[in-house]
Tab-separated table of C-alpha atoms and ligand atoms in Angstrom:
chain	number	residue	atom	x	y	z
R	230	MET	CA	-44.218	-14.515	58.402
R	231	SER	CA	-46.942	-15.479	55.953
R	232	LEU	CA	-47.148	-13.007	52.995
R	233	ASN	CA	-50.192	-12.364	50.821
R	234	PRO	CA	-51.105	-9.827	48.116
R	235	VAL	CA	-52.521	-6.804	49.675
R	236	ILE	CA	-55.208	-6.835	47.106
R	237	ASP	CA	-55.875	-9.249	44.356
R	238	GLY	CA	-53.257	-9.215	41.713
R	239	SER	CA	-50.868	-6.890	43.623
R	240	LYS	CA	-47.187	-7.386	43.714
R	241	PHE	CA	-47.178	-5.806	47.117
R	242	LEU	CA	-47.319	-8.520	49.879
R	243	VAL	CA	-48.382	-7.991	53.425
R	244	ASP	CA	-48.495	-10.190	56.504
R	245	PHE	CA	-52.167	-10.325	57.234
R	246	ASP	CA	-51.688	-12.948	60.092
R	247	ALA	CA	-49.538	-10.398	61.855
R	248	ILE	CA	-52.281	-7.862	61.672
R	249	ALA	CA	-54.733	-10.323	62.990
R	250	ALA	CA	-52.534	-11.166	65.879
R	251	ALA	CA	-51.968	-7.561	66.747
R	252	SER	CA	-55.708	-6.936	66.694
R	253	HIS	CA	-56.462	-9.975	68.802
R	254	ALA	CA	-53.751	-8.923	71.333
R	255	ARG	CA	-55.305	-5.618	71.836
R	256	ARG	CA	-58.971	-7.229	71.638
R	257	ALA	CA	-59.516	-4.542	69.053
R	258	ARG	CA	-63.109	-3.638	68.156
R	259	LYS	CA	-62.138	-0.671	65.875
R	260	VAL	CA	-59.133	-0.815	63.689
R	261	ALA	CA	-57.894	2.304	61.752
R	262	ILE	CA	-55.841	1.848	58.649
R	263	GLN	CA	-53.438	4.144	57.015
R	264	LEU	CA	-52.535	3.524	53.480
R	265	PRO	CA	-49.804	5.018	51.069
R	266	GLU	CA	-51.003	7.121	48.256
R	267	GLY	CA	-50.813	4.283	45.732
R	268	LEU	CA	-53.221	2.061	47.741
R	269	ARG	CA	-55.839	4.717	48.556
R	270	ALA	CA	-57.798	3.878	45.486
R	271	PHE	CA	-58.222	0.438	46.836
R	272	ALA	CA	-58.893	1.403	50.515
R	273	ALA	CA	-62.399	-0.428	50.384
R	274	GLU	CA	-60.750	-3.766	49.262
R	275	VAL	CA	-57.896	-3.522	51.967
R	276	ALA	CA	-60.299	-2.556	54.697
R	277	SER	CA	-62.540	-5.402	53.737
R	278	ARG	CA	-59.548	-7.776	54.249
R	279	VAL	CA	-58.480	-6.188	57.490
R	280	ALA	CA	-62.079	-6.556	58.665
R	281	SER	CA	-62.175	-10.345	57.689
R	282	VAL	CA	-58.976	-11.080	59.573
R	283	THR	CA	-59.582	-9.094	62.691
R	284	GLY	CA	-63.369	-9.156	62.924
R	285	ALA	CA	-63.192	-5.576	63.833
R	286	GLU	CA	-64.832	-2.567	62.391
R	287	VAL	CA	-62.288	-0.657	60.005
R	288	ILE	CA	-61.776	2.982	59.818
R	289	VAL	CA	-59.793	4.370	57.053
R	290	ASP	CA	-57.619	7.439	57.689
R	291	SER	CA	-57.271	10.108	55.062
R	292	GLU	CA	-54.593	12.220	56.512
R	293	PRO	CA	-51.173	12.068	54.718
R	294	CYS	CA	-48.938	9.725	56.240
R	295	PHE	CA	-45.166	10.247	55.507
R	296	GLY	CA	-43.446	7.379	57.279
R	297	ALA	CA	-43.010	5.520	60.374
R	298	CYS	CA	-41.807	8.895	61.950
R	299	ASP	CA	-45.329	10.103	61.623
R	300	ILE	CA	-47.249	8.548	64.366
R	301	PRO	CA	-51.022	9.154	64.092
R	302	VAL	CA	-51.841	10.133	67.580
R	303	HIS	CA	-55.135	11.814	66.118
R	304	LEU	CA	-56.532	8.200	65.565
R	305	PHE	CA	-55.722	6.875	69.169
R	306	GLY	CA	-58.905	8.216	70.617
R	307	HIS	CA	-60.987	6.667	67.807
R	308	ALA	CA	-59.515	3.101	67.274
R	309	ASP	CA	-58.250	0.348	69.501
R	310	LEU	CA	-55.460	-0.343	67.064
R	311	VAL	CA	-54.015	1.685	63.948
R	312	VAL	CA	-52.227	-0.321	61.191
R	313	GLN	CA	-49.845	1.689	59.079
R	314	PHE	CA	-49.238	0.119	55.791
R	315	GLY	CA	-46.138	0.492	53.852
R	316	HIS	CA	-43.521	1.353	56.702
R	317	THR	CA	-41.332	-0.670	59.123
R	318	GLU	CA	-41.473	0.279	62.867
R	319	MET	CA	-39.004	2.855	64.050
R	320	PRO	CA	-37.707	1.152	67.230
R	321	SER	CA	-36.046	4.573	68.576
R	322	ILE	CA	-39.578	5.995	69.066
R	323	GLY	CA	-40.245	3.273	71.589
R	324	ALA	CA	-43.184	0.885	71.995
R	325	ILE	CA	-46.691	2.344	70.965
R	326	PRO	CA	-49.243	-0.484	71.892
R	327	LYS	CA	-51.905	1.069	69.593
R	328	MET	CA	-49.637	0.838	66.447
R	329	HIS	CA	-49.002	-1.957	64.103
R	330	PHE	CA	-46.724	-1.480	61.080
R	331	ALA	CA	-47.537	-3.593	58.148
R	332	ASN	CA	-44.702	-3.417	55.766
R	333	LEU	CA	-45.359	-3.851	51.951
R	334	PHE	CA	-42.890	-6.334	50.454
R	335	LEU	CA	-42.493	-6.065	46.778
R	336	ASP	CA	-42.641	-9.835	45.168
R	337	ILE	CA	-40.083	-9.017	42.596
R	338	ASP	CA	-36.845	-11.069	42.309
R	339	PRO	CA	-33.958	-8.562	42.418
R	340	ARG	CA	-31.275	-10.895	41.217
R	341	PRO	CA	-31.727	-10.204	37.386
R	342	VAL	CA	-31.035	-6.519	37.968
R	343	VAL	CA	-28.097	-7.216	40.324
R	344	GLU	CA	-26.698	-9.566	37.570
R	345	LYS	CA	-26.956	-6.567	35.168
R	346	ALA	CA	-25.094	-4.457	37.658
R	347	LEU	CA	-22.264	-6.789	38.222
R	348	PRO	CA	-19.832	-5.189	35.621
R	349	ALA	CA	-20.128	-2.022	37.563
R	350	LEU	CA	-19.278	-3.773	40.936
R	351	SER	CA	-15.844	-4.234	42.358
R	352	GLY	CA	-14.100	-4.986	45.604
R	353	SER	CA	-16.228	-4.895	48.709
R	354	ILE	CA	-19.729	-3.776	48.265
R	355	GLY	CA	-21.942	-2.183	50.857
R	356	VAL	CA	-25.506	-3.385	49.981
R	357	VAL	CA	-28.442	-1.193	50.857
R	358	THR	CA	-32.097	-1.307	50.209
R	359	THR	CA	-35.559	-0.291	51.154
R	360	ALA	CA	-38.254	-1.911	53.327
R	361	GLN	CA	-39.947	-3.097	50.119
R	362	HIS	CA	-37.072	-5.170	49.129
R	363	MET	CA	-35.648	-6.309	52.629
R	364	GLN	CA	-37.037	-9.825	52.440
R	365	HIS	CA	-34.568	-10.442	49.387
R	366	LEU	CA	-31.517	-9.122	51.151
R	367	ASP	CA	-29.966	-12.444	51.883
R	368	SER	CA	-30.363	-13.772	48.382
R	369	ILE	CA	-28.879	-10.429	46.944
R	370	VAL	CA	-25.877	-10.918	49.180
R	371	SER	CA	-25.417	-14.494	48.361
R	372	PHE	CA	-25.826	-13.803	44.723
R	373	ILE	CA	-23.005	-11.221	44.855
R	374	ARG	CA	-20.760	-13.474	46.965
R	375	GLU	CA	-21.178	-16.548	44.658
R	376	ARG	CA	-19.783	-14.317	41.876
R	377	GLY	CA	-16.441	-13.716	43.755
R	378	LEU	CA	-17.241	-10.351	45.220
R	379	ASN	CA	-17.512	-9.322	48.920
R	380	ALA	CA	-20.921	-7.965	50.112
R	381	LEU	CA	-21.382	-6.365	53.451
R	382	THR	CA	-24.429	-5.084	55.299
R	383	SER	CA	-25.124	-3.247	58.411
R	384	ARG	CA	-27.938	-2.809	60.818
R	385	GLY	CA	-27.574	0.818	61.169
R	386	ASP	CA	-29.068	2.757	63.966
R	387	SER	CA	-32.312	2.049	65.889
R	388	ARG	CA	-34.474	4.355	63.671
R	389	LEU	CA	-34.182	1.558	61.102
R	390	GLY	CA	-36.512	-1.424	61.007
R	391	GLY	CA	-33.980	-3.865	59.459
R	392	TYR	CA	-30.628	-4.684	58.122
R	393	ALA	CA	-29.310	-2.674	55.274
R	394	GLN	CA	-32.439	-0.409	55.257
R	395	LEU	CA	-32.376	3.160	53.904
R	396	LEU	CA	-34.676	5.868	55.062
R	397	GLY	CA	-34.642	9.209	53.372
R	398	CYS	CA	-33.169	10.631	56.645
R	399	ASP	CA	-31.131	7.817	58.021
R	400	TYR	CA	-28.234	6.356	55.989
R	401	THR	CA	-26.374	4.584	58.929
R	402	SER	CA	-26.844	1.310	57.603
R	403	ALA	CA	-24.409	2.386	54.828
R	404	LEU	CA	-22.244	4.840	56.550
R	405	TRP	CA	-21.479	2.570	59.341
R	406	ILE	CA	-19.694	0.268	57.003
R	407	GLY	CA	-18.101	2.939	54.985
R	408	ASP	CA	-14.520	2.187	56.324
R	409	ARG	CA	-14.908	-1.558	55.076
R	410	VAL	CA	-16.501	-1.007	51.674
R	411	ASP	CA	-15.096	0.261	48.305
R	412	MET	CA	-18.640	1.194	46.923
R	413	TYR	CA	-22.354	0.806	47.469
R	414	LEU	CA	-25.004	-1.061	45.632
R	415	TYR	CA	-28.545	0.269	46.160
R	416	VAL	CA	-31.207	-2.163	45.333
R	417	GLY	CA	-34.631	-0.501	44.819
R	418	ASP	CA	-36.630	1.753	42.783
R	419	GLY	CA	-36.713	5.660	42.783
R	420	ASP	CA	-34.147	8.482	43.645
R	421	PHE	CA	-35.679	9.293	46.997
R	422	HIS	CA	-33.655	6.664	49.147
R	423	PRO	CA	-30.269	6.527	47.413
R	424	ILE	CA	-29.816	10.292	46.681
R	425	GLY	CA	-29.219	10.920	50.344
R	426	LEU	CA	-26.269	8.357	50.266
R	427	ALA	CA	-24.995	9.853	46.939
R	428	MET	CA	-24.591	13.247	48.745
R	429	LEU	CA	-23.210	11.703	52.023
R	430	THR	CA	-20.351	9.582	50.466
R	431	ASP	CA	-17.512	10.139	48.022
R	432	LYS	CA	-17.563	6.362	47.096
R	433	LYS	CA	-19.243	5.088	44.015
R	434	LEU	CA	-22.942	4.298	44.350
R	435	VAL	CA	-24.519	1.944	41.828
R	436	ALA	CA	-28.561	2.112	41.883
R	437	ALA	CA	-30.077	-1.013	40.521
R	438	ASN	CA	-33.756	-0.938	40.004
R	439	PRO	CA	-35.631	-4.547	40.056
R	440	LEU	CA	-38.777	-3.011	38.596
R	441	ASP	CA	-37.446	-1.617	35.323
R	442	LEU	CA	-34.100	-3.356	35.482
R	443	THR	CA	-32.009	-0.094	35.113
R	444	VAL	CA	-28.608	0.374	36.533
R	445	ARG	CA	-27.249	3.925	36.925
R	446	THR	CA	-25.437	6.312	39.134
R	447	LEU	CA	-27.026	9.478	40.599
R	448	ASP	CA	-24.178	11.909	39.891
R	449	THR	CA	-26.247	14.284	37.772
R	450	LEU	CA	-29.011	14.530	40.329
R	451	ARG	CA	-26.687	14.931	43.142
R	452	ASP	CA	-24.673	17.882	41.446
R	453	ARG	CA	-28.036	19.540	40.607
R	454	ILE	CA	-29.289	19.231	44.212
R	455	MET	CA	-25.894	20.555	45.537
R	456	LYS	CA	-26.410	23.734	43.255
R	457	GLN	CA	-29.871	24.199	44.800
R	458	ARG	CA	-28.607	23.934	48.477
R	459	LEU	CA	-25.768	26.353	47.874
R	460	SER	CA	-28.105	28.799	46.299
R	461	SER	CA	-30.568	28.432	49.326
R	462	ILE	CA	-27.687	29.074	51.771
R	463	GLU	CA	-26.500	32.058	49.777
R	464	ARG	CA	-29.984	33.572	49.631
R	465	ALA	CA	-30.226	33.079	53.465
R	466	MET	CA	-27.148	34.835	54.271
R	467	ASN	CA	-28.791	38.273	54.087
R	468	ALA	CA	-31.771	37.074	56.127
R	469	ARG	CA	-32.318	39.220	59.449
R	470	SER	CA	-35.113	36.969	60.879
R	471	PHE	CA	-35.416	33.093	60.871
R	472	GLY	CA	-38.354	30.886	61.750
R	473	VAL	CA	-36.930	27.602	63.279
R	474	LEU	CA	-39.550	24.900	62.440
R	475	ILE	CA	-40.086	22.113	65.065
R	476	SER	CA	-42.336	19.199	64.124
R	477	SER	CA	-44.951	17.616	66.394
R	478	LYS	CA	-44.476	14.326	64.641
R	479	LEU	CA	-42.810	12.045	67.125
R	480	GLY	CA	-40.053	10.721	64.823
R	481	GLN	CA	-39.258	14.092	63.302
R	482	ARG	CA	-39.076	16.076	66.432
R	483	ARG	CA	-35.611	17.572	67.341
R	484	LYS	CA	-36.371	19.851	70.010
R	485	ALA	CA	-32.946	20.370	71.387
R	486	LEU	CA	-31.615	21.021	68.089
R	487	ALA	CA	-34.338	23.623	67.258
R	488	GLU	CA	-33.684	25.374	70.443
R	489	THR	CA	-29.825	25.478	70.011
R	490	LEU	CA	-30.412	27.081	66.336
R	491	VAL	CA	-32.666	29.641	67.845
R	492	THR	CA	-29.826	30.558	70.454
R	493	GLU	CA	-27.094	30.409	67.806
R	494	ILE	CA	-29.071	32.669	65.424
R	495	ILE	CA	-29.872	35.359	68.131
R	496	ALA	CA	-26.313	35.368	69.150
R	497	THR	CA	-25.352	36.678	65.598
R	498	GLY	CA	-27.555	39.597	66.062
R	499	ARG	CA	-30.410	38.188	63.868
R	500	ASN	CA	-34.041	37.297	65.095
R	501	ALA	CA	-35.182	33.845	65.428
R	502	MET	CA	-38.203	32.196	66.819
R	503	LEU	CA	-39.548	28.554	67.199
R	504	VAL	CA	-42.435	27.765	64.987
R	505	HIS	CA	-44.232	24.535	65.902
R	506	THR	CA	-45.967	22.655	63.132
R	507	ASN	CA	-47.373	19.201	62.258
R	508	VAL	CA	-46.905	19.694	58.461
R	509	VAL	CA	-44.388	22.092	56.682
R	510	SER	CA	-45.992	23.635	53.715
R	511	PRO	CA	-45.503	26.572	51.164
R	512	ASP	CA	-48.676	27.988	53.005
R	513	LEU	CA	-47.025	27.848	56.274
R	514	ILE	CA	-43.920	29.671	55.045
R	515	SER	CA	-45.684	32.217	53.248
R	516	HIS	CA	-48.035	33.200	56.116
R	517	TYR	CA	-45.114	34.405	58.376
R	518	SER	CA	-42.772	37.274	57.776
R	519	PHE	CA	-39.617	35.589	58.578
R	520	ASP	CA	-36.912	36.142	55.850
R	521	ALA	CA	-35.762	32.564	55.946
R	522	PHE	CA	-36.732	29.281	57.606
R	523	VAL	CA	-34.826	26.382	59.188
R	524	SER	CA	-36.469	22.945	59.259
R	525	THR	CA	-35.555	20.516	62.030
R	526	ALA	CA	-38.482	18.287	60.780
R	527	CYS	CA	-38.052	15.891	57.882
R	528	PRO	CA	-34.847	16.857	56.200
R	529	ARG	CA	-36.426	15.953	52.845
R	530	ILE	CA	-38.818	18.828	52.803
R	531	ALA	CA	-36.166	21.374	52.421
R	532	ILE	CA	-34.489	19.306	49.689
R	533	ASP	CA	-37.134	17.474	47.566
R	534	ASP	CA	-39.515	20.319	47.724
R	535	PHE	CA	-37.010	23.117	46.899
R	536	HIS	CA	-38.933	24.662	44.047
R	537	ARG	CA	-42.233	24.884	46.104
R	538	TYR	CA	-40.703	27.499	48.562
R	539	SER	CA	-40.530	31.161	47.812
R	540	LYS	CA	-38.262	31.943	50.864
R	541	PRO	CA	-35.023	29.992	51.701
R	542	LEU	CA	-35.866	26.791	53.577
R	543	LEU	CA	-32.673	25.442	55.163
R	544	THR	CA	-31.476	22.351	56.994
R	545	PRO	CA	-29.888	22.859	60.341
R	546	VAL	CA	-26.280	22.624	59.178
R	547	GLU	CA	-27.194	24.961	56.032
R	548	ALA	CA	-28.477	27.512	58.755
R	549	GLU	CA	-25.169	27.417	60.499
R	550	ILE	CA	-23.320	27.970	57.323
R	551	ALA	CA	-25.707	30.868	56.275
R	552	ILE	CA	-25.160	32.770	59.564
R	553	GLY	CA	-21.322	32.272	59.435
R	554	LEU	CA	-20.996	29.740	62.319
R	555	LYS	CA	-19.663	27.107	59.912
R	556	PRO	CA	-17.738	27.225	56.658
R	557	PHE	CA	-19.295	26.045	53.326
R	558	SER	CA	-16.861	23.030	53.559
R	559	SER	CA	-18.944	21.662	56.484
R	560	PHE	CA	-21.939	21.264	54.174
R	561	CYS	CA	-23.471	17.755	54.565
R	562	PHE	CA	-26.795	16.038	53.841
R	563	ASP	CA	-29.143	16.317	56.982
R	564	GLN	CA	-30.005	13.197	58.821
R	565	ILE	CA	-32.117	12.517	61.687
R	566	LEU	CA	-30.291	9.880	63.878
R	567	ALA	CA	-31.443	7.872	66.912
R	568	GLU	CA	-29.401	9.760	69.360
R	569	GLN	CA	-30.630	13.232	68.328
H	197	SF4	S1	-38.333	11.847	58.634
H	197	SF4	FE1	-38.791	12.157	56.386
H	197	SF4	S2	-37.453	10.844	55.364
H	197	SF4	FE2	-37.363	10.294	57.676
H	197	SF4	S3	-38.868	8.656	57.756
H	197	SF4	FE3	-40.028	10.371	58.195
H	197	SF4	S4	-40.753	11.099	56.198
H	197	SF4	FE4	-39.172	9.612	55.784
């Protein structure tokens, strides 16, 4: 792997050689690129670099791209290769010859913030991170072990692109070592990835951010989200009709689960119907007359966009609680796992 800045002066590194190899393997004459929001302002520069290493004409895709779960089939008729920047491959989806995932690695040494987190660490520590910091995983683990603590990592399930990686919908890299660790250390920025783990475990979770060198827990945010979820469930208890959303995105599609939910809801005397969609949005929800919705698509839509929806939007287990099939005590953070 040979990493270079994605644009001049950027701390995000990408393997342009791997992009060139993927393009040459497909004898690509047209390459489409998908960029995360933060890079879209620099699309021309990135496109020019991709054109220079591949020799192909480059098309920029402007559709939103939510993750490796979001395979851009709309581009396959227009390009010989699609390069999705910023995500690792989701192996559970299976090989897609026209896709190449170009992860963006952050060129920031995480050891200073791990050192700052040391006083909060004890016992056996499950280390988790995101795709942007995965190249530093070995040095994080060595750094902790050299200071007399035990550090463990796990591969997790086949939706994950690498060891110790968290997705906002898949925490198996942490949970599969849950019986062997006393606590978790998340190395990365933002709340999006660690908050799901904070909601899925009773163990202490320390979040260490290599960008701003902060060390914190997520207890306050976890409690606030729990209150929001319980409020959504309570509001949906009186619903007589449910729209059960099923995603057309390959890595978010839980068809069997959606169909089971429709059957379960109807069996309680309520109405339910499958609603296929590519994007779940407040507009979609407001256009239909269902009293409440269940999303079998990305679990984060119901949770992170709580305030944007005027009607209750539930995750599958929340819907089962709302219709009385499960007790409140069975609440858990929704994940999409490889075997679903
Ligand atoms: S389903 Fe949601 S959280 Fe999971 S990878 Fe896709 S966008 Fe991210």
